[in-house]
mmCIF file of C-alpha atoms in Angstrom:
data_model
loop_
_atom_site.group_PDB
_atom_site.id
_atom_site.type_symbol
_atom_site.label_atom_id
_atom_site.label_comp_id
_atom_site.label_asym_id
_atom_site.label_seq_id
_atom_site.Cartn_x
_atom_site.Cartn_y
_atom_site.Cartn_z
ATOM 1 C CA UNK B 115 31.288 -10.047 4.337
ATOM 2 C CA UNK B 116 29.127 -7.192 5.421
ATOM 3 C CA UNK B 117 25.902 -6.403 3.778
ATOM 4 C CA UNK B 118 23.127 -3.597 4.498
ATOM 5 C CA UNK B 119 19.483 -3.656 3.811
ATOM 6 C CA UNK B 120 16.402 -1.562 4.732
ATOM 7 C CA UNK B 121 13.389 -1.979 6.880
ATOM 8 C CA UNK B 122 11.934 -5.914 6.782
ATOM 9 C CA UNK B 123 9.017 -5.117 8.888
ATOM 10 C CA UNK B 124 9.097 -8.832 9.900
ATOM 11 C CA UNK B 125 9.671 -10.308 6.593
ATOM 12 C CA UNK B 126 12.864 -12.206 6.179
ATOM 13 C CA UNK B 127 12.173 -14.495 3.339
ATOM 14 C CA UNK B 128 14.107 -12.503 0.928
ATOM 15 C CA UNK B 129 16.978 -12.239 3.400
ATOM 16 C CA UNK B 130 17.214 -16.031 3.690
ATOM 17 C CA UNK B 131 17.175 -16.380 0.045
ATOM 18 C CA UNK B 132 19.862 -13.911 -0.568
ATOM 19 C CA UNK B 133 21.971 -15.862 2.309
ATOM 20 C CA UNK B 134 21.496 -19.263 0.351
ATOM 21 C CA UNK B 135 22.325 -17.499 -2.818
ATOM 22 C CA UNK B 136 25.538 -16.232 -1.476
ATOM 23 C CA UNK B 137 26.398 -19.169 0.845
ATOM 24 C CA UNK B 138 26.572 -16.733 3.820
ATOM 25 C CA UNK B 139 27.166 -18.076 7.401
ATOM 26 C CA UNK B 140 27.394 -16.835 10.894
ATOM 27 C CA UNK B 141 30.835 -14.918 10.468
ATOM 28 C CA UNK B 142 28.666 -12.739 7.692
ATOM 29 C CA UNK B 143 26.774 -9.537 8.850
ATOM 30 C CA UNK B 144 23.792 -8.295 7.603
ATOM 31 C CA UNK B 145 23.009 -4.801 8.647
ATOM 32 C CA UNK B 146 19.036 -3.979 9.143
ATOM 33 C CA UNK B 147 18.401 -0.629 8.898
ATOM 34 C CA UNK B 148 15.517 -0.562 11.411
ATOM 35 C CA UNK B 149 11.733 -1.712 11.813
ATOM 36 C CA UNK B 150 12.695 -5.218 12.098
ATOM 37 C CA UNK B 151 9.634 -6.577 13.520
ATOM 38 C CA UNK B 152 11.579 -8.496 16.340
ATOM 39 C CA UNK B 153 9.855 -6.904 19.275
ATOM 40 C CA UNK B 154 6.756 -5.035 17.850
ATOM 41 C CA UNK B 155 4.009 -6.897 19.596
ATOM 42 C CA UNK B 156 5.660 -7.782 22.920
ATOM 43 C CA UNK B 157 4.178 -11.535 22.761
ATOM 44 C CA UNK B 158 4.756 -14.826 21.187
ATOM 45 C CA UNK B 159 4.131 -13.300 17.711
ATOM 46 C CA UNK B 160 7.675 -11.509 18.042
ATOM 47 C CA UNK B 161 9.515 -15.068 18.527
ATOM 48 C CA UNK B 162 8.052 -16.152 15.356
ATOM 49 C CA UNK B 163 9.683 -13.321 13.676
ATOM 50 C CA UNK B 164 13.222 -13.636 15.295
ATOM 51 C CA UNK B 165 12.978 -17.370 14.497
ATOM 52 C CA UNK B 166 12.337 -16.727 10.673
ATOM 53 C CA UNK B 167 15.276 -14.325 10.644
ATOM 54 C CA UNK B 168 17.635 -16.452 12.710
ATOM 55 C CA UNK B 169 17.066 -19.187 10.011
ATOM 56 C CA UNK B 170 19.146 -17.141 7.495
ATOM 57 C CA UNK B 171 22.109 -18.389 9.270
ATOM 58 C CA UNK B 172 23.766 -14.958 9.423
ATOM 59 C CA UNK B 173 24.343 -12.362 12.082
ATOM 60 C CA UNK B 174 22.077 -9.495 12.126
ATOM 61 C CA UNK B 175 23.213 -5.939 13.202
ATOM 62 C CA UNK B 176 20.098 -3.919 13.825
ATOM 63 C CA UNK B 177 19.482 -0.278 13.706
ATOM 64 C CA UNK B 178 16.390 0.790 16.003
ATOM 65 C CA UNK B 179 13.594 2.176 13.817
ATOM 66 C CA UNK B 180 10.283 3.785 14.803
ATOM 67 C CA UNK B 181 8.447 0.446 14.907
ATOM 68 C CA UNK B 182 10.926 -1.160 17.134
ATOM 69 C CA UNK B 183 10.770 -1.163 20.866
ATOM 70 C CA UNK B 184 13.789 0.023 22.542
ATOM 71 C CA UNK B 185 15.973 -2.968 23.659
ATOM 72 C CA UNK B 186 17.015 -0.842 26.637
ATOM 73 C CA UNK B 187 13.677 -1.313 28.000
ATOM 74 C CA UNK B 188 13.347 -5.078 27.607
ATOM 75 C CA UNK B 189 14.222 -7.560 30.440
ATOM 76 C CA UNK B 190 15.515 -10.207 27.904
ATOM 77 C CA UNK B 191 18.229 -8.062 26.363
ATOM 78 C CA UNK B 192 21.713 -7.908 27.741
ATOM 79 C CA UNK B 193 23.821 -5.126 26.551
ATOM 80 C CA UNK B 194 27.390 -6.780 25.424
ATOM 81 C CA UNK B 195 30.390 -5.708 23.437
ATOM 82 C CA UNK B 196 30.796 -6.445 19.531
ATOM 83 C CA UNK B 197 33.374 -5.289 17.296
ATOM 84 C CA UNK B 198 34.277 -2.278 19.281
ATOM 85 C CA UNK B 199 30.739 -1.103 19.997
ATOM 86 C CA UNK B 200 27.986 -2.319 22.091
ATOM 87 C CA UNK B 201 24.641 -4.272 21.143
ATOM 88 C CA UNK B 202 21.683 -5.641 22.971
ATOM 89 C CA UNK B 203 21.279 -9.313 22.696
ATOM 90 C CA UNK B 204 18.795 -11.757 23.738
ATOM 91 C CA UNK B 205 20.313 -15.032 24.632
ATOM 92 C CA UNK B 206 17.605 -17.074 23.001
ATOM 93 C CA UNK B 207 18.560 -15.400 19.557
ATOM 94 C CA UNK B 208 22.497 -14.681 19.609
ATOM 95 C CA UNK B 209 22.638 -14.034 16.043
ATOM 96 C CA UNK B 210 20.470 -11.127 16.334
ATOM 97 C CA UNK B 211 22.165 -8.054 17.414
ATOM 98 C CA UNK B 212 20.330 -4.557 18.188
ATOM 99 C CA UNK B 213 22.947 -1.629 18.072
ATOM 100 C CA UNK B 214 23.114 0.755 20.951
ATOM 101 C CA UNK B 215 22.621 4.000 19.418
ATOM 102 C CA UNK B 216 26.235 5.701 19.246
ATOM 103 C CA UNK B 217 28.033 2.822 18.951
ATOM 104 C CA UNK B 218 30.711 2.616 16.621
ATOM 105 C CA UNK B 219 31.516 -0.732 15.252
ATOM 106 C CA UNK B 220 34.557 -2.046 13.238
ATOM 107 C CA UNK B 221 32.927 -3.800 10.312
ATOM 108 C CA UNK B 222 36.009 -5.390 8.476
ATOM 109 C CA UNK B 223 38.162 -2.328 9.041
ATOM 110 C CA UNK B 224 35.445 0.360 8.366
ATOM 111 C CA UNK B 225 34.110 2.467 11.343
ATOM 112 C CA UNK B 226 30.380 2.582 11.208
ATOM 113 C CA UNK B 227 28.120 4.466 13.763
ATOM 114 C CA UNK B 228 24.379 3.412 14.627
ATOM 115 C CA UNK B 229 21.973 6.030 14.835
ATOM 116 C CA UNK B 230 18.200 4.821 15.315
ATOM 117 C CA UNK B 231 15.057 6.389 15.824
ATOM 118 C CA UNK B 232 12.378 8.581 13.603
ATOM 119 C CA UNK B 233 8.984 9.899 13.929
ATOM 120 C CA UNK B 234 6.146 7.693 12.877
ATOM 121 C CA UNK B 235 3.954 9.592 10.380
ATOM 122 C CA UNK B 236 1.189 7.168 10.913
ATOM 123 C CA UNK B 237 1.009 7.761 14.745
ATOM 124 C CA UNK B 238 -2.649 9.219 14.936
ATOM 125 C CA UNK B 239 -3.890 6.400 12.764
ATOM 126 C CA UNK B 240 -2.322 3.882 14.720
ATOM 127 C CA UNK B 241 -3.498 5.394 18.192
ATOM 128 C CA UNK B 242 -6.859 5.849 16.796
ATOM 129 C CA UNK B 243 -7.289 2.279 15.578
ATOM 130 C CA UNK B 244 -5.823 0.679 18.849
ATOM 131 C CA UNK B 245 -2.360 -0.201 17.144
ATOM 132 C CA UNK B 246 0.876 0.034 18.877
ATOM 133 C CA UNK B 247 2.944 3.172 19.082
ATOM 134 C CA UNK B 248 6.059 3.816 21.059
ATOM 135 C CA UNK B 249 6.447 6.982 22.712
ATOM 136 C CA UNK B 250 10.315 6.630 22.773
ATOM 137 C CA UNK B 251 10.626 5.901 19.035
ATOM 138 C CA UNK B 252 12.747 9.045 18.590
ATOM 139 C CA UNK B 253 15.938 9.503 20.461
ATOM 140 C CA UNK B 254 16.191 11.446 23.595
ATOM 141 C CA UNK B 255 18.310 14.525 24.426
ATOM 142 C CA UNK B 256 20.578 11.945 26.449
ATOM 143 C CA UNK B 257 20.809 9.448 23.626
ATOM 144 C CA UNK B 258 21.758 12.341 21.032
ATOM 145 C CA UNK B 259 24.355 13.596 23.461
ATOM 146 C CA UNK B 260 25.776 9.903 23.465
ATOM 147 C CA UNK B 261 26.157 9.983 19.737
ATOM 148 C CA UNK B 262 27.584 13.345 19.681
ATOM 149 C CA UNK B 263 30.373 12.294 22.158
ATOM 150 C CA UNK B 264 31.091 9.182 20.290
ATOM 151 C CA UNK B 265 31.723 11.352 17.370
ATOM 152 C CA UNK B 266 33.590 13.853 19.614
ATOM 153 C CA UNK B 267 36.107 11.101 20.313
ATOM 154 C CA UNK B 268 36.645 10.426 16.586
ATOM 155 C CA UNK B 269 37.108 14.151 15.815
ATOM 156 C CA UNK B 270 34.053 13.925 13.602
ATOM 157 C CA UNK B 271 35.374 11.457 11.011
ATOM 158 C CA UNK B 272 33.994 8.285 10.442
ATOM 159 C CA UNK B 273 33.690 5.910 7.526
ATOM 160 C CA UNK B 274 30.056 4.896 7.479
ATOM 161 C CA UNK B 275 26.765 6.141 9.160
ATOM 162 C CA UNK B 276 24.089 3.632 9.620
ATOM 163 C CA UNK B 277 20.713 5.446 10.604
ATOM 164 C CA UNK B 278 16.904 4.794 10.217
ATOM 165 C CA UNK B 279 15.828 8.018 9.060
ATOM 166 C CA UNK B 280 17.837 10.735 7.026
ATOM 167 C CA UNK B 281 19.074 14.169 7.358
ATOM 168 C CA UNK B 282 16.568 16.730 6.545
ATOM 169 C CA UNK B 283 18.101 17.832 3.189
ATOM 170 C CA UNK B 284 18.177 14.238 1.845
ATOM 171 C CA UNK B 285 14.278 13.786 2.827
ATOM 172 C CA UNK B 286 12.745 12.157 -0.537
ATOM 173 C CA UNK B 287 9.804 14.151 -1.403
ATOM 174 C CA UNK B 288 8.649 11.730 -4.015
ATOM 175 C CA UNK B 289 8.447 9.026 -1.155
ATOM 176 C CA UNK B 290 6.268 11.313 1.470
ATOM 177 C CA UNK B 291 2.733 9.824 1.909
ATOM 178 C CA UNK B 292 0.079 12.233 0.111
ATOM 179 C CA UNK B 293 -2.450 11.201 2.591
ATOM 180 C CA UNK B 294 -0.394 12.888 5.340
ATOM 181 C CA UNK B 295 -0.236 16.341 6.329
ATOM 182 C CA UNK B 296 3.360 17.166 6.207
ATOM 183 C CA UNK B 297 3.059 20.136 8.526
ATOM 184 C CA UNK B 298 1.949 17.694 11.412
ATOM 185 C CA UNK B 299 5.186 15.629 10.890
ATOM 186 C CA UNK B 300 7.855 15.996 13.788
ATOM 187 C CA UNK B 301 11.140 16.361 11.650
ATOM 188 C CA UNK B 302 13.231 16.902 14.832
ATOM 189 C CA UNK B 303 15.504 13.836 14.201
ATOM 190 C CA UNK B 304 16.038 14.715 10.379
ATOM 191 C CA UNK B 305 16.858 18.275 11.492
ATOM 192 C CA UNK B 306 19.342 17.043 14.249
ATOM 193 C CA UNK B 307 20.760 14.439 11.673
ATOM 194 C CA UNK B 308 21.388 17.411 9.327
ATOM 195 C CA UNK B 309 23.497 19.110 11.665
ATOM 196 C CA UNK B 310 25.424 15.921 12.195
ATOM 197 C CA UNK B 311 25.897 15.674 8.633
ATOM 198 C CA UNK B 312 26.985 19.273 7.957
ATOM 199 C CA UNK B 313 29.751 18.788 10.463
ATOM 200 C CA UNK B 314 30.694 15.175 10.040
ATOM 201 C CA UNK B 315 33.515 13.893 7.629
ATOM 202 C CA UNK B 316 32.136 10.453 6.298
ATOM 203 C CA UNK B 317 32.532 8.355 3.359
ATOM 204 C CA UNK B 318 29.102 6.781 3.073
ATOM 205 C CA UNK B 319 25.502 6.924 4.699
ATOM 206 C CA UNK B 320 22.839 4.062 4.666
ATOM 207 C CA UNK B 321 19.415 4.735 5.858
ATOM 208 C CA UNK B 322 15.955 3.133 5.478
ATOM 209 C CA UNK B 323 12.676 4.359 6.725
ATOM 210 C CA UNK B 324 11.189 5.932 3.533
ATOM 211 C CA UNK B 325 10.745 2.314 1.468
ATOM 212 C CA UNK B 326 12.632 3.478 -1.416
ATOM 213 C CA UNK B 327 15.860 2.402 -3.175
ATOM 214 C CA UNK B 328 17.655 5.818 -3.955
ATOM 215 C CA UNK B 329 21.269 7.190 -4.067
ATOM 216 C CA UNK B 330 21.590 10.689 -3.267
ATOM 217 C CA UNK B 331 25.386 11.728 -3.367
ATOM 218 C CA UNK B 332 27.020 9.596 -0.508
ATOM 219 C CA UNK B 333 23.745 8.847 0.879
ATOM 220 C CA UNK B 334 21.746 5.509 -0.077
ATOM 221 C CA UNK B 335 18.179 4.804 0.880
ATOM 222 C CA UNK B 336 17.561 1.142 1.073
ATOM 223 C CA UNK B 337 14.364 -0.960 1.353
ATOM 224 C CA UNK B 338 14.544 -4.530 -0.106
ATOM 225 C CA UNK B 339 18.035 -4.462 -1.510
ATOM 226 C CA UNK B 340 20.800 -6.163 -0.009
ATOM 227 C CA UNK B 341 24.151 -4.567 -0.829
ATOM 228 C CA UNK B 342 27.781 -4.916 0.261
ATOM 229 C CA UNK B 343 28.703 -2.371 2.808
#
């Protein structure tokens, strides 16, 4: 079975409970839509998070969130083929797969493209208080081109989109933080995804980032819910 859930931010207790309740194993996949907590600190604290996740006994396919380090920059990760696409894998945690942006995976006969990246609205607060922030949190132009080339090869038809943030037209206004001046927010990722959404023929779209549970047309926001693909 393939399941999808939202941002975990290093908390996997509910995922382990779900896996036990449904008798899931390593052949079952849970897609995490970003902000996994796996490589946030860059020290032994990351290993503790990965160990907690691995104890769920399932295979994770993770989209890169704005609080995730880019695995392409990390020495421990190796890029390897997986179900028609590519994922970064740390050999110490072989069931934790970090999707390469633009990869199209075969998930039980359904094509699914991975599109990570987003802007951190709390960037200024984190920097002012000595917290970590990653300059490459959003996709580069080259990475965006890689995504578009993957869609070109499929004639802009796909079953499922798995992204961290959402197209601009779907941004949930009710979930925006009132303490943030929205005029300071970089929406270039959402604007680009909007152009993708308008051109793409797709059946369903899942995203996280906003920490809400909501269905908006064919797009579903996920946070703590775990749902079948």
